[in-house]
């Protein structure tokens, strides 16, 4: 009997995102807090008798560029006789700064590690995740994290449980355009919430910091500014990642309101925070 699984891939929010400098190779040095929320894509995995990788479901780009396919190919090098059919059902919008594609790839790594009996440890999967994209290691890490470097240096942090609303204004922001903009702030002071001698968990307020990418993204995509203006009537509105999604958060138990009369083409969700990835214990 073939093994079939249906597994979640949660979205993430950047509670803040500071650009503190650039590396000699031009890559930007970042500081951010990543937190997962209960808005998820869902992936179906069916083990095949032949060593082939079939990618089905929501896909609007070349197969070779698909992160799920690339993740499966990476894992197949450790199980060359294994095959899988992967079907993705998207709920997280593409190009929203919520890490949907990266989360899908991480779920592929975690699922195939188990389905194909590869038995990689978390730190080994983290190493495999790095070339797939800056957000993929976070989802393998699997808990709320302070991210440094280009997003690959992760330290656990504690936030209050929170909930809120997130809005996708129907347009995407090209990440590369944001980072190459001459108007991007690249010298925000490091917040230094951790030090080299301690991995102690620190509790951060939900309204800590800001997103350095937000003003540039709003210039490139006016819908981002419009979404911020709509949502700030309900709470402290902030963009996540490089955009275009905007959110506000409150401590769990507080009232969460949504935008009434949402503009055509926009989408919104109420959400709750997740302390750990739903598949955290699989690794």
CSV table of N, CA, C and O in Angstrom, one decimal, residues 22 28 175-184 186:
chain,number,residue,atom,x,y,z
A,22,UNK,N,25.8,45.8,4.7
A,22,UNK,CA,26.0,44.9,3.6
A,22,UNK,C,27.3,44.2,3.7
A,22,UNK,O,28.3,44.7,4.2
A,28,UNK,N,22.7,41.8,1.8
A,28,UNK,CA,22.3,42.7,2.9
A,28,UNK,C,22.3,41.9,4.3
A,28,UNK,O,21.9,40.8,4.3
A,175,UNK,N,11.2,41.4,-4.7
A,175,UNK,CA,12.2,41.5,-3.6
A,175,UNK,C,13.5,42.2,-4.1
A,175,UNK,O,14.1,43.0,-3.4
A,176,UNK,N,14.0,41.8,-5.2
A,176,UNK,CA,15.2,42.3,-5.8
A,176,UNK,C,15.1,43.8,-6.0
A,176,UNK,O,16.1,44.6,-5.7
A,177,UNK,N,14.0,44.3,-6.4
A,177,UNK,CA,13.8,45.7,-6.6
A,177,UNK,C,13.9,46.5,-5.3
A,177,UNK,O,14.4,47.6,-5.3
A,178,UNK,N,13.4,45.9,-4.3
A,178,UNK,CA,13.4,46.6,-3.0
A,178,UNK,C,14.8,46.7,-2.5
A,178,UNK,O,15.3,47.8,-2.1
A,179,UNK,N,15.6,45.6,-2.6
A,179,UNK,CA,16.9,45.6,-2.0
A,179,UNK,C,17.9,46.4,-2.9
A,179,UNK,O,18.9,46.9,-2.3
A,180,UNK,N,17.6,46.6,-4.1
A,180,UNK,CA,18.6,47.4,-5.0
A,180,UNK,C,18.2,48.9,-5.0
A,180,UNK,O,19.0,49.7,-5.5
A,181,UNK,N,17.1,49.3,-4.3
A,181,UNK,CA,16.7,50.7,-4.3
A,181,UNK,C,17.7,51.6,-3.6
A,181,UNK,O,18.2,51.2,-2.5
A,182,UNK,N,18.1,52.7,-4.2
A,182,UNK,CA,19.0,53.6,-3.5
A,182,UNK,C,18.4,54.3,-2.3
A,182,UNK,O,19.1,54.8,-1.4
A,183,UNK,N,17.1,54.2,-2.2
A,183,UNK,CA,16.4,54.8,-1.0
A,183,UNK,C,16.2,53.9,0.2
A,183,UNK,O,15.7,54.3,1.2
A,184,UNK,N,16.7,52.6,0.1
A,184,UNK,CA,16.7,51.7,1.2
A,184,UNK,C,17.6,52.0,2.3
A,184,UNK,O,18.8,52.3,2.1
A,186,UNK,N,20.1,51.3,5.0
A,186,UNK,CA,21.0,50.1,5.1
A,186,UNK,C,21.9,50.2,6.3
A,186,UNK,O,22.9,49.5,6.5
